[in-house]
Tab-separated table of C-alpha atoms in Angstrom:
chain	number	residue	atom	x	y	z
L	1	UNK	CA	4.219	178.271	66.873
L	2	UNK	CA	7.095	177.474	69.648
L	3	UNK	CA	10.158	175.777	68.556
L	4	UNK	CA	10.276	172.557	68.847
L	5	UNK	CA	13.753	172.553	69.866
L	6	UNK	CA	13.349	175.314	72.764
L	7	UNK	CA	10.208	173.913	74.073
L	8	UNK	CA	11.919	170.383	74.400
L	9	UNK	CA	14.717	172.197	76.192
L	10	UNK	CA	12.579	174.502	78.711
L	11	UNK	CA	11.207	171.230	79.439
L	12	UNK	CA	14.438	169.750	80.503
L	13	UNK	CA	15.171	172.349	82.237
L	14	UNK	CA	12.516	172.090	84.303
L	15	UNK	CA	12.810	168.602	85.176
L	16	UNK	CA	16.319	168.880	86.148
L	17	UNK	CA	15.481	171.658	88.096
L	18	UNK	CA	12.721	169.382	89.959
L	19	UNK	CA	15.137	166.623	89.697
L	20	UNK	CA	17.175	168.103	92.830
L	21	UNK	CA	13.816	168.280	94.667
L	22	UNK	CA	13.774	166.468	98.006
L	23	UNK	CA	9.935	165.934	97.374
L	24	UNK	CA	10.771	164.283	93.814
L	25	UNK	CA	12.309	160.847	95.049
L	26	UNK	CA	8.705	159.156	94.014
L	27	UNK	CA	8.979	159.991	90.445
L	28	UNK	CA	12.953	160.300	90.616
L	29	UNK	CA	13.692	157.612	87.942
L	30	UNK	CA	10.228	158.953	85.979
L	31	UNK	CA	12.088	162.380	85.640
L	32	UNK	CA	15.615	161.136	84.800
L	33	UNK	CA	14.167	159.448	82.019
L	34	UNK	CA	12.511	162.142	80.834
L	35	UNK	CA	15.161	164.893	81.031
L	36	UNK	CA	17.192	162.261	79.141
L	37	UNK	CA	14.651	161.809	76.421
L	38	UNK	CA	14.075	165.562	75.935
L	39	UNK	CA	17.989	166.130	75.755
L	40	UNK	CA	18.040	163.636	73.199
L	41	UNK	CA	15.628	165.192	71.136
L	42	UNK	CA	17.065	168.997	71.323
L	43	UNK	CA	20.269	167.541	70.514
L	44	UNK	CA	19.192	165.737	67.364
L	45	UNK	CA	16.712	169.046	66.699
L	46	UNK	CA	19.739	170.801	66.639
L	47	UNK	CA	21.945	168.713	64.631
L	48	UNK	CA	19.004	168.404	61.988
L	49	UNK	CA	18.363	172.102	61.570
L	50	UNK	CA	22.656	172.718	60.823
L	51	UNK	CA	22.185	169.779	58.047
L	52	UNK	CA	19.240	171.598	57.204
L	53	UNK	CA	20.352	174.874	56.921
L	54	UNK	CA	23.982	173.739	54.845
L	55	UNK	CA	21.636	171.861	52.937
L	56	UNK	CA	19.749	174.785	51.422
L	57	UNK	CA	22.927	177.119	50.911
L	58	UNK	CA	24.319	173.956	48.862
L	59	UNK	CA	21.345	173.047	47.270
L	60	UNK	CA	21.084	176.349	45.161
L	61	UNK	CA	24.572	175.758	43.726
L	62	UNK	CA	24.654	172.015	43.183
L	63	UNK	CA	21.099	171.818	41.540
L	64	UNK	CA	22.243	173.699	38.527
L	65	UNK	CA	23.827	172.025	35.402
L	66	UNK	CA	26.991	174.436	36.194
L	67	UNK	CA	28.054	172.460	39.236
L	68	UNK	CA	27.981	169.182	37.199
L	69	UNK	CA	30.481	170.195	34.767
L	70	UNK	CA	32.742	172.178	36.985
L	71	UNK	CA	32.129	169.756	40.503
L	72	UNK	CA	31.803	166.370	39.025
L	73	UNK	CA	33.181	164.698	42.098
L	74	UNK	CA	31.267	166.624	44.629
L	75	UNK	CA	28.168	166.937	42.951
L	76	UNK	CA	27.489	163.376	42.745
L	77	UNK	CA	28.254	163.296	46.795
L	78	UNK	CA	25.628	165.256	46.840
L	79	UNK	CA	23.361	164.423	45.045
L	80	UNK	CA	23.918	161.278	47.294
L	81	UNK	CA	23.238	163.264	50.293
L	82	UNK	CA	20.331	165.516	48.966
L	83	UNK	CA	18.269	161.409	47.799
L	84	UNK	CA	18.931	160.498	51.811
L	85	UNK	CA	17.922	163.919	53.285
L	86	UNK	CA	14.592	163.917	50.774
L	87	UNK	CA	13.725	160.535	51.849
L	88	UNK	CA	14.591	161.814	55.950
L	89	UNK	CA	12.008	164.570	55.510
L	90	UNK	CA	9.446	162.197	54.189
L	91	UNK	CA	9.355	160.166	56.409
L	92	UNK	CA	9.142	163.134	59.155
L	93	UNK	CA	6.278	164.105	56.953
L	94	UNK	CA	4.483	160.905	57.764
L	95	UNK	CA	5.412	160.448	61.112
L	96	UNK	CA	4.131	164.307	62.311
L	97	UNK	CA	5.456	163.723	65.846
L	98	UNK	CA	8.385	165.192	67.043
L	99	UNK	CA	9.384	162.572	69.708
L	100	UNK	CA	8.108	159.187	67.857
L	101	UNK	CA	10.542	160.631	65.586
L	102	UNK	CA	13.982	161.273	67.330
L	103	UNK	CA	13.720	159.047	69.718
L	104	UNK	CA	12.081	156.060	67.810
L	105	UNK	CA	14.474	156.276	65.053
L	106	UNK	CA	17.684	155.369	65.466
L	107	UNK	CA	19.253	155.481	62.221
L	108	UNK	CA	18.285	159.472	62.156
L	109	UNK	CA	20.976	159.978	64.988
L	110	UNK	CA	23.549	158.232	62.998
L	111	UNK	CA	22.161	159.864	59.783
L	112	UNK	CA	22.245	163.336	60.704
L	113	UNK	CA	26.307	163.152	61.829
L	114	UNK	CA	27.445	161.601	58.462
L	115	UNK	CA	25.071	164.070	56.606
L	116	UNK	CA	26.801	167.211	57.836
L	117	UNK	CA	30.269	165.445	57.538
L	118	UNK	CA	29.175	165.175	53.904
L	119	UNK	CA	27.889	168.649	53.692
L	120	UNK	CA	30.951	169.991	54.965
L	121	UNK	CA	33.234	167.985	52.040
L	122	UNK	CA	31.238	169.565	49.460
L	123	UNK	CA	31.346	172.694	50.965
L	124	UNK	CA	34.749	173.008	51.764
L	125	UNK	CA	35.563	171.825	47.673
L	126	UNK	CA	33.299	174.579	46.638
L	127	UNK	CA	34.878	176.928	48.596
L	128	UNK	CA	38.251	175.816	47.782
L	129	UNK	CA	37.463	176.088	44.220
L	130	UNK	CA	35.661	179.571	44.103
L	131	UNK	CA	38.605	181.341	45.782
L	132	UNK	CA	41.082	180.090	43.561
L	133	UNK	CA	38.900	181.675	40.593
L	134	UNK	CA	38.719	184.757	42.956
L	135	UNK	CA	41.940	185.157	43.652
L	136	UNK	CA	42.629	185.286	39.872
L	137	UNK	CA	40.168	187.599	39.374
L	138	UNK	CA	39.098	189.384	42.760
L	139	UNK	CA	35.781	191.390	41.776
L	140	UNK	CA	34.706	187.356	42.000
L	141	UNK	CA	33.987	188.285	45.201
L	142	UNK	CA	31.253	190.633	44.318
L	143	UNK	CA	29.066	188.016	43.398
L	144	UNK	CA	27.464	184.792	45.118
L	145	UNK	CA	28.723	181.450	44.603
L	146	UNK	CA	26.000	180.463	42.300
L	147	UNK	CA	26.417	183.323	40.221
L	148	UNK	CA	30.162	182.590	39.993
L	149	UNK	CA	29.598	179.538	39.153
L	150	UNK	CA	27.517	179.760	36.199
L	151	UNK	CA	29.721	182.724	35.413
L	152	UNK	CA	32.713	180.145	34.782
L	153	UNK	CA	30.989	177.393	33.351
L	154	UNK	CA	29.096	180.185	30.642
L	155	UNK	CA	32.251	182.294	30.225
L	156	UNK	CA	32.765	181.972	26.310
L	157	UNK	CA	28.841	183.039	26.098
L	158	UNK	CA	29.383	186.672	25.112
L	159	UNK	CA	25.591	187.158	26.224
L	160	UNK	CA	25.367	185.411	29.518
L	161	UNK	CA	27.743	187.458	31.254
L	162	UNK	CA	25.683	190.263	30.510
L	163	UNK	CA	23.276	190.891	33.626
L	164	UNK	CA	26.494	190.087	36.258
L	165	UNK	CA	28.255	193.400	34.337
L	166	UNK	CA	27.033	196.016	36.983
L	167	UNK	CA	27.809	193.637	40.633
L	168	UNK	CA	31.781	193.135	38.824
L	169	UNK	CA	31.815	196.974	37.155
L	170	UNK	CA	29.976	199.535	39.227
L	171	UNK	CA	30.063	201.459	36.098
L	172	UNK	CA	29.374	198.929	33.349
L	173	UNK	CA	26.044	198.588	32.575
L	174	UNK	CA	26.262	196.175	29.369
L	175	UNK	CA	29.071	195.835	26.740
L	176	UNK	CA	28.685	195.901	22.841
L	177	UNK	CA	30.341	193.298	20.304
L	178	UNK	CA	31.236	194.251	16.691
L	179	UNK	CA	29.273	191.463	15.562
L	180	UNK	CA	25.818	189.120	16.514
L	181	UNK	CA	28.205	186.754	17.503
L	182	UNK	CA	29.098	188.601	20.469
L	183	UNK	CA	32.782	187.392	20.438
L	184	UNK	CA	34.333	190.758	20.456
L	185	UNK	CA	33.646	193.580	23.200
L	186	UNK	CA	34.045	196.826	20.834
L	187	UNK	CA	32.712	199.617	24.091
L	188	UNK	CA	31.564	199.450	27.609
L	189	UNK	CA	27.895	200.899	28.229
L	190	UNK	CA	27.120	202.676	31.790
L	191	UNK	CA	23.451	202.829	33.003
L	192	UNK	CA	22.666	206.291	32.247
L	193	UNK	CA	23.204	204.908	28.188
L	194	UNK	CA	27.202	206.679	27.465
L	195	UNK	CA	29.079	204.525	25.486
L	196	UNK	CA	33.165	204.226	25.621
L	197	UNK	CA	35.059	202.621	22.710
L	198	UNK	CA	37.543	200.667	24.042
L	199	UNK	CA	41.505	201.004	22.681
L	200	UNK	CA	41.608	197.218	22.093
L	201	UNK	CA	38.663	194.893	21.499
L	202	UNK	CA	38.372	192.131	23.806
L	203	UNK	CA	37.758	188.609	22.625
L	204	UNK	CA	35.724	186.504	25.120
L	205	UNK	CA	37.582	182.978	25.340
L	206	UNK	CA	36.458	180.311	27.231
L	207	UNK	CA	38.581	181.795	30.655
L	208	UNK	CA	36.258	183.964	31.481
L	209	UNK	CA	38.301	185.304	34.374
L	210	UNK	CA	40.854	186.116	31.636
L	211	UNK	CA	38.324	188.077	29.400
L	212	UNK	CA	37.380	190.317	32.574
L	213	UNK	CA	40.864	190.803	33.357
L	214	UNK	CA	41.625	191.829	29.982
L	215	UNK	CA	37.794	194.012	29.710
L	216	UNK	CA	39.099	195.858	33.227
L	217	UNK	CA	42.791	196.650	31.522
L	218	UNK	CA	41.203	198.001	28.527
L	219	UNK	CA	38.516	199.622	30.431
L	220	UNK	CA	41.129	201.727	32.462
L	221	UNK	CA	42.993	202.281	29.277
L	222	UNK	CA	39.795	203.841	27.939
L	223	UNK	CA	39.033	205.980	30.479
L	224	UNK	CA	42.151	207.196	30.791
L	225	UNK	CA	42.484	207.935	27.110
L	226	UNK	CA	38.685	209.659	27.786
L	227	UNK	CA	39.941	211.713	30.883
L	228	UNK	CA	43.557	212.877	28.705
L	229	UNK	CA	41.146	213.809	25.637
L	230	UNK	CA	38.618	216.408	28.015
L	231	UNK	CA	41.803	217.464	29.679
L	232	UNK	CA	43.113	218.902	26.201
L	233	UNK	CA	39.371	220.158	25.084
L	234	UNK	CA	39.157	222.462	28.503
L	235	UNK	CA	41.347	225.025	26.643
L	236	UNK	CA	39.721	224.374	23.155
L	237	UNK	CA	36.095	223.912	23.214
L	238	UNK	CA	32.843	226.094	24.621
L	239	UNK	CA	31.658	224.680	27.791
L	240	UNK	CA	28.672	223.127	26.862
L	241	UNK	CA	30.317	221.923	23.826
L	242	UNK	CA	32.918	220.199	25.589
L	243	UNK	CA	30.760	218.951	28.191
L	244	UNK	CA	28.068	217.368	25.303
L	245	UNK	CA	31.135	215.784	23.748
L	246	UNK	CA	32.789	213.739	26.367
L	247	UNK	CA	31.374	211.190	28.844
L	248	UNK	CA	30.204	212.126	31.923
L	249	UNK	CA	33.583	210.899	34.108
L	250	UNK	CA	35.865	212.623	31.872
L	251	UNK	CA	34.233	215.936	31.787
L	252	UNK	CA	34.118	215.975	35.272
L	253	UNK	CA	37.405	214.857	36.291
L	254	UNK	CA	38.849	217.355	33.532
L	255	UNK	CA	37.187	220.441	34.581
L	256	UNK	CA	38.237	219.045	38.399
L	257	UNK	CA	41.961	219.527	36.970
L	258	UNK	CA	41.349	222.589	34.890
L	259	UNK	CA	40.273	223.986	38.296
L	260	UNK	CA	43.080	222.638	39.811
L	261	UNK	CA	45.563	224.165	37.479
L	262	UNK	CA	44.056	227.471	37.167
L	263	UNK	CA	43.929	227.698	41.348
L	264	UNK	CA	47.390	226.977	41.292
L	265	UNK	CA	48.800	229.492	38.629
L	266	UNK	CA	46.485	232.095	40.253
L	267	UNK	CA	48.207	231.163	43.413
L	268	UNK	CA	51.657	231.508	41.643
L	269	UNK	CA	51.033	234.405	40.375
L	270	UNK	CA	49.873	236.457	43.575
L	271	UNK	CA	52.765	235.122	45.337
L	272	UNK	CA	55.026	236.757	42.562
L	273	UNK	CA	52.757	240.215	42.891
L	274	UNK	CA	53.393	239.922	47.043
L	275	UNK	CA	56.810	239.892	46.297
């Protein structure tokens, strides 16, 4: 099926092409009328399918509970929008003619304007209000706006932050609690099923950009203490040993710097034997 939009506009162009005709002066004021008609409608084609298309990105986020309570302002502006542009597409339903449409219906071409100035308010508050939270927190920015949003209006729901883990943590899978109550993060779970007890148990508050800013701190602070641990276990345990006993980033990262150290004494010592 042809656009609407394009046809109407290979149309004009065609008339305004035959409009500088010497042979068109019959039907001059027939095709003047007509390019001006069809320009009308790709211009209010056009207009509808931006309101349309902001419409749909906005929809997903403002639909959801999460916007209420964290939006108030600009959820009820749109929910004032979303009542006009439902009743706009009804009445396109029922109509079924493209022209009869646009042209016959003035109050679409002042509609369509204010719409998209509306659309643009909301979306400029949600935007404004997602990259503050990012900013705090910038692996935000892994994650869509409607994820983020439910992310901050859930945040002291030790559960419901679960399945957003592995876009924030490439290597966080899940987290466990010490209790049911899932108030305190006790170790961080990868996907392959190794668990890391974290130094300090993190409580998940209400901020939940705080409580992932305090799980990556003591996430780093575990690893680290991981990666020290193997370090010291090179020298001590039986390979296979060792490697069955630490996680899967620490042994490798230690054995990288037992390699590392034992290249570089070799290399000391030959360069004392040269001499």
């Amino acid at each position: 099926m042809c656009d609407p939009a394009l046809l109407c506009f290979l149309l004009a162009q065609i008339l305004g092409a035959m409009n500088g005709s010497r042979h068109i002066s019959a039907f001059r004021e027939e095709v003047q009328a007509w390019v001006r008609k069809l320009s009308t409608v790709v211009e209010v084609l056009e207009l509808w399918a931006q309101v349309q298309a902001m419409w749909m990105h906005l929809e997903a986020v403002f639909s959801s509970a999460d916007a209420a309570k964290q939006l108030p302002h600009e959820s009820k502006r749109f929910a004032a929008i979303d009542r006009s542009w439902r009743k706009n597409m009804e009445k396109a339903l029922e109509t079924r003619n493209v022209f009869q449409f646009c042209l016959g219906n003035d109050r679409l071409q002042d509609l369509l304007p204010h719409l998209l100035e509306q659309l643009e308010v909301c979306q400029k508050a949600l935007s404004g209000y997602l990259d503050s939270k990012r900013q705090g927190f910038p692996r935000f920015y892994f994650v869509s706006d409607h994820t983020l949003l439910e992310l901050l209006s859930r945040g002291a729901d030790g559960d419901a932050i679960q399945p957003h883990l592995p876009a924030l943590f490439a290597g966080i899978a899940r987290t466990d609690f010490e209790s049911a109550e899932a108030t305190n993060i006790s170790s961080i779970v990868s996907a392959q099923g190794e668990a890391l007890e974290l130094p300090q148990h993190v409580a998940v508050e209400n901020s939940i950009e705080d409580t992932l800013s305090r799980l990556e701190t003591a996430m780093r602070a575990a690893v680290g203490a991981a990666v020290r641990q193997a370090v010291t276990e090179t020298s001590v345990l039986p390979l296979e040993q060792f490697v069955w006993h630490n996680t899967a980033q620490a042994s490798s990262l230690a054995l990288l710097t037992k390699w590392t150290c034992d290249c570089d004494a070799a290399i000391s010592r030959a360069q004392v034997g040269s001499h």
